[in-house]
PDB file of C-alpha atoms in Angstrom:
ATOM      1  CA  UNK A  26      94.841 105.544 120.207  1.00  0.00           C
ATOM      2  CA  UNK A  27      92.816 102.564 119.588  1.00  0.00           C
ATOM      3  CA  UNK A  28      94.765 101.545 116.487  1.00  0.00           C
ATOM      4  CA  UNK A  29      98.095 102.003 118.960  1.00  0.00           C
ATOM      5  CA  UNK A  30      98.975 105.818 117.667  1.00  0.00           C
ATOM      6  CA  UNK A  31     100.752 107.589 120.633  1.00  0.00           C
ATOM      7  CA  UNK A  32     102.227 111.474 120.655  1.00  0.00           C
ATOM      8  CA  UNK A  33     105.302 110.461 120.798  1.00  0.00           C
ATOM      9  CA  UNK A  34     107.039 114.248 120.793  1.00  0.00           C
ATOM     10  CA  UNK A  35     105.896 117.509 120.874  1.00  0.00           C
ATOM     11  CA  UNK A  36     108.393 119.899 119.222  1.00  0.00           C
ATOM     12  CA  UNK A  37     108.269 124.015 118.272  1.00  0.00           C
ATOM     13  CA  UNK A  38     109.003 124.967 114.282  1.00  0.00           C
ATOM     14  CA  UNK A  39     110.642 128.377 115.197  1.00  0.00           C
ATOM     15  CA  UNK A  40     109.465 130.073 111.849  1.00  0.00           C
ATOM     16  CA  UNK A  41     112.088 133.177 111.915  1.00  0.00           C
ATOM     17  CA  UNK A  42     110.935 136.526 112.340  1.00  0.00           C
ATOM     18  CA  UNK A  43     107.629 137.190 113.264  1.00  0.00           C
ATOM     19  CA  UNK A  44     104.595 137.674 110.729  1.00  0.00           C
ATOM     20  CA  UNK A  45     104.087 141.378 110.008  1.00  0.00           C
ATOM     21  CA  UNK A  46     100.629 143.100 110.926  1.00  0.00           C
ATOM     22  CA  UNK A  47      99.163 144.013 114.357  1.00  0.00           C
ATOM     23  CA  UNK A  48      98.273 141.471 116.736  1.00  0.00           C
ATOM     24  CA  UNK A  49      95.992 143.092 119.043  1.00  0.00           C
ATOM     25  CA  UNK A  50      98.765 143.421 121.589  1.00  0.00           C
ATOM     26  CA  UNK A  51     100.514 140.568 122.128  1.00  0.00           C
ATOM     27  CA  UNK A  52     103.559 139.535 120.256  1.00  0.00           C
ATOM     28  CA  UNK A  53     103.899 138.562 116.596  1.00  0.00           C
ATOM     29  CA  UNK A  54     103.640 134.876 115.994  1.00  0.00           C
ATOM     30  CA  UNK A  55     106.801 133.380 115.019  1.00  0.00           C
ATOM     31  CA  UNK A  56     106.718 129.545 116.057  1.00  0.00           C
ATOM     32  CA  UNK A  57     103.767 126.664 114.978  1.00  0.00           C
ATOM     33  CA  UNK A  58     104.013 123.206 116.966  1.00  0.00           C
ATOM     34  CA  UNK A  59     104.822 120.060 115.919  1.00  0.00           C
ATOM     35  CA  UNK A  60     103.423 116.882 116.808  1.00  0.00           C
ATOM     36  CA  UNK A  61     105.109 113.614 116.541  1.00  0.00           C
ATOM     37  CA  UNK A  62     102.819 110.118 116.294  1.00  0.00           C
ATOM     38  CA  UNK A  63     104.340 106.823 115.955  1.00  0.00           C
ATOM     39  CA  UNK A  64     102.993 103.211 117.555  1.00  0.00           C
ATOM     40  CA  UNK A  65     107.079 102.315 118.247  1.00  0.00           C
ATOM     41  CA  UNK A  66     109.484 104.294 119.391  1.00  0.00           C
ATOM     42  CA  UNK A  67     112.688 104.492 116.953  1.00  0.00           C
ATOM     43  CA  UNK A  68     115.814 106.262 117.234  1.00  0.00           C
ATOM     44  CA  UNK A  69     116.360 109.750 115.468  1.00  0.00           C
ATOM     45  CA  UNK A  70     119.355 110.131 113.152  1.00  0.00           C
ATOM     46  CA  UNK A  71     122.429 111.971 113.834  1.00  0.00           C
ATOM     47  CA  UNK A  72     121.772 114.573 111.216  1.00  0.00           C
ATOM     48  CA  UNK A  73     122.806 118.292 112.686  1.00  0.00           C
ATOM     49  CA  UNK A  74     127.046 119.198 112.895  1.00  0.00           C
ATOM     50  CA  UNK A  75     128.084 119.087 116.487  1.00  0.00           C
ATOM     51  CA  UNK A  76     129.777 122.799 116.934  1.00  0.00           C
ATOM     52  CA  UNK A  77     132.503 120.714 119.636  1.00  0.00           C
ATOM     53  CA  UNK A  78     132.909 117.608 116.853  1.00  0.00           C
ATOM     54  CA  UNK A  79     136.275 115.951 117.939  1.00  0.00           C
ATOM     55  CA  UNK A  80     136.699 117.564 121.565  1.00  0.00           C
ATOM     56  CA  UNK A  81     137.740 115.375 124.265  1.00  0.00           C
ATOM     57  CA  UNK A  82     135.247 116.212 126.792  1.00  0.00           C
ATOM     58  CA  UNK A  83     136.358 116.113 130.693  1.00  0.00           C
ATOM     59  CA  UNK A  84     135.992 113.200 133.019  1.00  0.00           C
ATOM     60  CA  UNK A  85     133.150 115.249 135.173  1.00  0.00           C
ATOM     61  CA  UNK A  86     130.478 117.503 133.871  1.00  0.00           C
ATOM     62  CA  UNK A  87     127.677 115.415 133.404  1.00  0.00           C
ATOM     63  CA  UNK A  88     124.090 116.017 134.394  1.00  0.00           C
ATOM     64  CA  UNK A  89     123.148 116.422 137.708  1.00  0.00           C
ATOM     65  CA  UNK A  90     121.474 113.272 138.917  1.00  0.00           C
ATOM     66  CA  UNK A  91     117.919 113.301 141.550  1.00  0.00           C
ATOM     67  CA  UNK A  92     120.101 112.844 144.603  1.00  0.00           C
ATOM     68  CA  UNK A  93     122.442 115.809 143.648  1.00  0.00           C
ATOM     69  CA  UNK A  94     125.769 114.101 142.397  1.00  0.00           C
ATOM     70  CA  UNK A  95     127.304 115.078 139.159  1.00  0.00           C
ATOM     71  CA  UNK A  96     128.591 112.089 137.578  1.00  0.00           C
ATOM     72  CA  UNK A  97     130.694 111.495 134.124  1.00  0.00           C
ATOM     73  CA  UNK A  98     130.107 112.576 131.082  1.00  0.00           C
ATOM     74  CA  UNK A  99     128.773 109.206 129.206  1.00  0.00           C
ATOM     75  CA  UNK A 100     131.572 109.713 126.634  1.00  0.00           C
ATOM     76  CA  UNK A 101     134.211 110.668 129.114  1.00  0.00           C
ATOM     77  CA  UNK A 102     137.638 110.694 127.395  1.00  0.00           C
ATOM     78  CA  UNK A 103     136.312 110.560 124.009  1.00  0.00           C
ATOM     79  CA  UNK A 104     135.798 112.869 121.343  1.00  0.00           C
ATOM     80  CA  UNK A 105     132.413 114.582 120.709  1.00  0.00           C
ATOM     81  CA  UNK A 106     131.074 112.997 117.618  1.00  0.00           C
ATOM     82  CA  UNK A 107     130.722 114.693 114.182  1.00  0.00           C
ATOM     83  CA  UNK A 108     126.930 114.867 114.234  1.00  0.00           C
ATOM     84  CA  UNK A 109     124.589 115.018 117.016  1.00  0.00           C
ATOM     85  CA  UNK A 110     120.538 114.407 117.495  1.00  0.00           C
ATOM     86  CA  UNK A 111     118.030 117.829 116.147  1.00  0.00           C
ATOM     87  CA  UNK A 112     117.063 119.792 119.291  1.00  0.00           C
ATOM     88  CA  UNK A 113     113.384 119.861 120.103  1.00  0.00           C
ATOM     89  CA  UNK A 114     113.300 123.021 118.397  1.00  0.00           C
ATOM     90  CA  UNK A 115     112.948 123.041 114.337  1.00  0.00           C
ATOM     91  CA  UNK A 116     115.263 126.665 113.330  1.00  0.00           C
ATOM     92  CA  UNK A 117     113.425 126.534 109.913  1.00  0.00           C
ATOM     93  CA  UNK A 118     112.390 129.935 108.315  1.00  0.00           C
ATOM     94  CA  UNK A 119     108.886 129.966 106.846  1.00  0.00           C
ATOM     95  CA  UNK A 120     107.818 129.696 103.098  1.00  0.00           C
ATOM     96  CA  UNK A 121     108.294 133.020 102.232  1.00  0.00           C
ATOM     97  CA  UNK A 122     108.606 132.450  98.010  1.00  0.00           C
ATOM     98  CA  UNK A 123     105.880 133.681  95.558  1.00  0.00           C
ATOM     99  CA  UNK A 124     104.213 132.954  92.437  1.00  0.00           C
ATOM    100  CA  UNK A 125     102.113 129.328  92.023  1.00  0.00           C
ATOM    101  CA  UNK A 126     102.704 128.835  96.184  1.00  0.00           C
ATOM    102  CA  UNK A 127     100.071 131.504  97.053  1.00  0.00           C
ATOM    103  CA  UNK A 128      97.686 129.311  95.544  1.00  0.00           C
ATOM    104  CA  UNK A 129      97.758 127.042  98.479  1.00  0.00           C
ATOM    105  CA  UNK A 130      96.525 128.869 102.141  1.00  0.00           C
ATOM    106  CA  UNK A 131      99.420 126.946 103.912  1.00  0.00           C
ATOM    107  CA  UNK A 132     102.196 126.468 102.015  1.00  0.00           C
ATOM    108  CA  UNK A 133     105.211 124.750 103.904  1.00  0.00           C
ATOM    109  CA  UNK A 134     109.450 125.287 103.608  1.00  0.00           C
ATOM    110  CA  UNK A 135     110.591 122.112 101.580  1.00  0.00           C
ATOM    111  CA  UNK A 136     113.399 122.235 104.257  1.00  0.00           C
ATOM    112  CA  UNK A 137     110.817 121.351 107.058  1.00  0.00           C
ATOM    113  CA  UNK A 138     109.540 117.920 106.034  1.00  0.00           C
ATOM    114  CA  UNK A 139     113.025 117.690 104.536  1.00  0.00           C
ATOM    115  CA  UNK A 140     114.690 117.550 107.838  1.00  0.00           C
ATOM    116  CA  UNK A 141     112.042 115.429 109.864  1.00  0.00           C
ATOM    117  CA  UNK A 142     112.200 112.857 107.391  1.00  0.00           C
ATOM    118  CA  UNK A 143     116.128 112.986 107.354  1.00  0.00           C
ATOM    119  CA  UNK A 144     115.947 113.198 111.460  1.00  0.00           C
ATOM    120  CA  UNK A 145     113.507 109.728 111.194  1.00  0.00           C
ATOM    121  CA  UNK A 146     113.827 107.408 107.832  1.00  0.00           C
ATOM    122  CA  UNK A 147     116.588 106.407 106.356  1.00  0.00           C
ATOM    123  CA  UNK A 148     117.240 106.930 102.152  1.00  0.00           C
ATOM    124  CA  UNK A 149     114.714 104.761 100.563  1.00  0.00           C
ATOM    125  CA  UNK A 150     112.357 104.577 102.964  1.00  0.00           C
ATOM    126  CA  UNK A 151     108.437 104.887 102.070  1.00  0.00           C
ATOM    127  CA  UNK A 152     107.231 107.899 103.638  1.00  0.00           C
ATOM    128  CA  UNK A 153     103.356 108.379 104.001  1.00  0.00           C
ATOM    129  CA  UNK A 154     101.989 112.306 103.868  1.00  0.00           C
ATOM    130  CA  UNK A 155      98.343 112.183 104.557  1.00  0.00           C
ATOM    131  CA  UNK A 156      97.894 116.150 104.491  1.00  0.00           C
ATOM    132  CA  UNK A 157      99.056 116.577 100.800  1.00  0.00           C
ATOM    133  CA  UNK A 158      98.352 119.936 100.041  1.00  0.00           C
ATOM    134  CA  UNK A 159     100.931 121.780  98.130  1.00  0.00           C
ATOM    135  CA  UNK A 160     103.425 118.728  97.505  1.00  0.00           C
ATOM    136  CA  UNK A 161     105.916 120.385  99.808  1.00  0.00           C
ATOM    137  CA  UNK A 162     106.829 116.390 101.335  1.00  0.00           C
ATOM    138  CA  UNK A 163     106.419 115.286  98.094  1.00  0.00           C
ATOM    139  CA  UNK A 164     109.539 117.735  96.680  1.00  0.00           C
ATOM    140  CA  UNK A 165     111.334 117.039 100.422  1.00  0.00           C
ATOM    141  CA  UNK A 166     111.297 112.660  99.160  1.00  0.00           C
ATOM    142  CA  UNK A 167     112.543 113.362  95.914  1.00  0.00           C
ATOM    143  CA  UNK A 168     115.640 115.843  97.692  1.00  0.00           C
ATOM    144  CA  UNK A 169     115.880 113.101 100.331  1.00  0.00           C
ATOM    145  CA  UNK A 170     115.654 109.643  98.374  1.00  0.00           C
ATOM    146  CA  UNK A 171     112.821 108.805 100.159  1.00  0.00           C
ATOM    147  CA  UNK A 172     109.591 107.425  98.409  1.00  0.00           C
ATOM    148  CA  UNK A 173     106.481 109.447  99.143  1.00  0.00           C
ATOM    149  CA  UNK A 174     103.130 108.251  99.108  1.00  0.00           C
ATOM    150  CA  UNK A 175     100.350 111.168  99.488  1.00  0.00           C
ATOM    151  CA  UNK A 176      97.134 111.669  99.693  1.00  0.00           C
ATOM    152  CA  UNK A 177      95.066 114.717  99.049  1.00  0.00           C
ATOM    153  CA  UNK A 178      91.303 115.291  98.689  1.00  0.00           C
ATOM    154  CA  UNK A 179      90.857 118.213  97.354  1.00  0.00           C
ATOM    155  CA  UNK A 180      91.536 117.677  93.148  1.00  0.00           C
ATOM    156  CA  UNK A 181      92.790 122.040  92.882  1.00  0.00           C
ATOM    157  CA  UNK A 182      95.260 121.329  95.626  1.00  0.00           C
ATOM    158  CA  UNK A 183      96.354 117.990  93.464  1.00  0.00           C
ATOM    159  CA  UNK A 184      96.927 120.268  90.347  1.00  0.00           C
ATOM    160  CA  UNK A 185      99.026 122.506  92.378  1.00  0.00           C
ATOM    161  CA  UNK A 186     101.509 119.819  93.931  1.00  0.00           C
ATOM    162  CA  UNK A 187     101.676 118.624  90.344  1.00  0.00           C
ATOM    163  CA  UNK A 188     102.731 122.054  89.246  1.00  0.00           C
ATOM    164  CA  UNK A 189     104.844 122.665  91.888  1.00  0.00           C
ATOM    165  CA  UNK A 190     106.720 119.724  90.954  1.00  0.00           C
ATOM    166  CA  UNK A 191     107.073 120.416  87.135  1.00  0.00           C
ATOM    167  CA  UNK A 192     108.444 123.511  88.021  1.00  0.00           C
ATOM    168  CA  UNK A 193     111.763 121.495  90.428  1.00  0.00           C
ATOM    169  CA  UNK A 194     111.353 118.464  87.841  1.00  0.00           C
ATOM    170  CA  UNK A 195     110.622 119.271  84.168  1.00  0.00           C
ATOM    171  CA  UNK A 196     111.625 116.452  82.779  1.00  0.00           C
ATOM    172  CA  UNK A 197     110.280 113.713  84.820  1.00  0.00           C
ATOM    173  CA  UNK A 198     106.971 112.520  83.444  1.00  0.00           C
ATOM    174  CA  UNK A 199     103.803 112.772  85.441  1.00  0.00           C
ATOM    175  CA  UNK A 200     102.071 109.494  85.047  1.00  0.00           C
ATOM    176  CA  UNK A 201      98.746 107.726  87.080  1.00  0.00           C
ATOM    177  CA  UNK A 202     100.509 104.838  88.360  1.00  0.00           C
ATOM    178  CA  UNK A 203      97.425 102.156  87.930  1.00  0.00           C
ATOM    179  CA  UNK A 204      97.528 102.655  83.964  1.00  0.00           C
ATOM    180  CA  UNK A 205     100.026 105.215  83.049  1.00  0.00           C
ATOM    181  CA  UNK A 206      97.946 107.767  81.183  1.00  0.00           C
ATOM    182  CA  UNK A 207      99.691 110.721  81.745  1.00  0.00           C
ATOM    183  CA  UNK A 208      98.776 113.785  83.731  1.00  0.00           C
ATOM    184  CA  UNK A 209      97.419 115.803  81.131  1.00  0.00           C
ATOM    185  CA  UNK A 210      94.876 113.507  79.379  1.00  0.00           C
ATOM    186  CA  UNK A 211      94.007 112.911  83.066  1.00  0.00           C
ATOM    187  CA  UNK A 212      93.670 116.680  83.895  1.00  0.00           C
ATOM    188  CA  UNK A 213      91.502 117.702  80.296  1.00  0.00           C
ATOM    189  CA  UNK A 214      89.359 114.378  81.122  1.00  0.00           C
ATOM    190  CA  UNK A 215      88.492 115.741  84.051  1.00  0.00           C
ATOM    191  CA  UNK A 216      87.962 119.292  82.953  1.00  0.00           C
ATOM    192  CA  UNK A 217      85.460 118.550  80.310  1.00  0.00           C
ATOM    193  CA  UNK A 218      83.260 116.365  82.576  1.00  0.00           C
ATOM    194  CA  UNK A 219      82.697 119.211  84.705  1.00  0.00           C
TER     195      UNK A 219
END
């Protein structure tokens, strides 16, 4: 808060069907929250079909207003547009592929960061993803057009992103940026000083 962060939105990621297993009674967990910071407010995109694109809505219907009244609708006479702002609720099922994603204990839908960063950049823009992990945001940019910078501590969670993504991108080089040694030398240097 000091550096002007704010929760700006606080959303629900309904996952799909509930996980498997017993839950000691209650319900199986099928949802995760989603928190949204920002220091400005901006404007989602239109990004989801409207079901009612092109109907010519009535001239009443609106929201009922604090004293009561139920005014126009704000487009009154005009037809409902072809896209419409996400709900507050993300309909994304979970990760639920195998193979090199079970190395990673939390392992993300590409279709998730996919569809914030569609709902809140625009193509091109640089999108920062300080919770790396698997390289799920980093797969999401390159889907997207948007440029993702991310940062991840741990160097066995770096390997996997990188394998991730030479498994969706084969032929795109994996270089360090500062001096363009490529991935490889980078990952055997590494190996034999430990």
């Amino acid at each position: 808060r000091g550096q002007g962060w704010r929760r700006f939105g606080w959303y629900v990621w309904d996952q799909g069907p509930g996980l498997p297993g017993d839950w000691n009674g209650r319900f199986a967990p099928s949802f995760e929250f989603v928190f949204h910071f920002n220091r400005q407010p901006r404007k989602p995109n239109k990004i989801v079909p409207s079901k009612w694109a092109g109907h010519v809505n009535p001239s009443h219907g609106g929201l009922r207003a604090a004293d009561g009244t139920v005014g126009e609708w704000t487009g009154a006479g005009k037809g409902v547009q072809d896209f419409r702002i996400p709900d507050n609720v993300l309909r994304i099922t979970r990760h639920k592929q195998r193979g090199i994603e079970v190395e990673h204990p939390a392992v993300f839908p590409v279709k998730l960061p996919q569809f914030v960063m569609e709902s809140f950049t625009d193509e091109g823009d640089v999108v920062f993803e300080p919770f790396n992990g698997s390289g799920t945001s980093i797969l999401a940019g390159e889907r997207t057009g948007r440029r993702v910078r991310a940062m991840e501590l741990a160097g066995e969670y770096v390997d996997l992103a990188i394998a991730r993504w030479r498994q969706q991108h084969p032929d795109i080089p994996v270089t360090l940026e500062g001096d363009g040694r490529a991935y490889d030398a980078i990952a055997t240097e590494r190996a034999d000083g430990e």
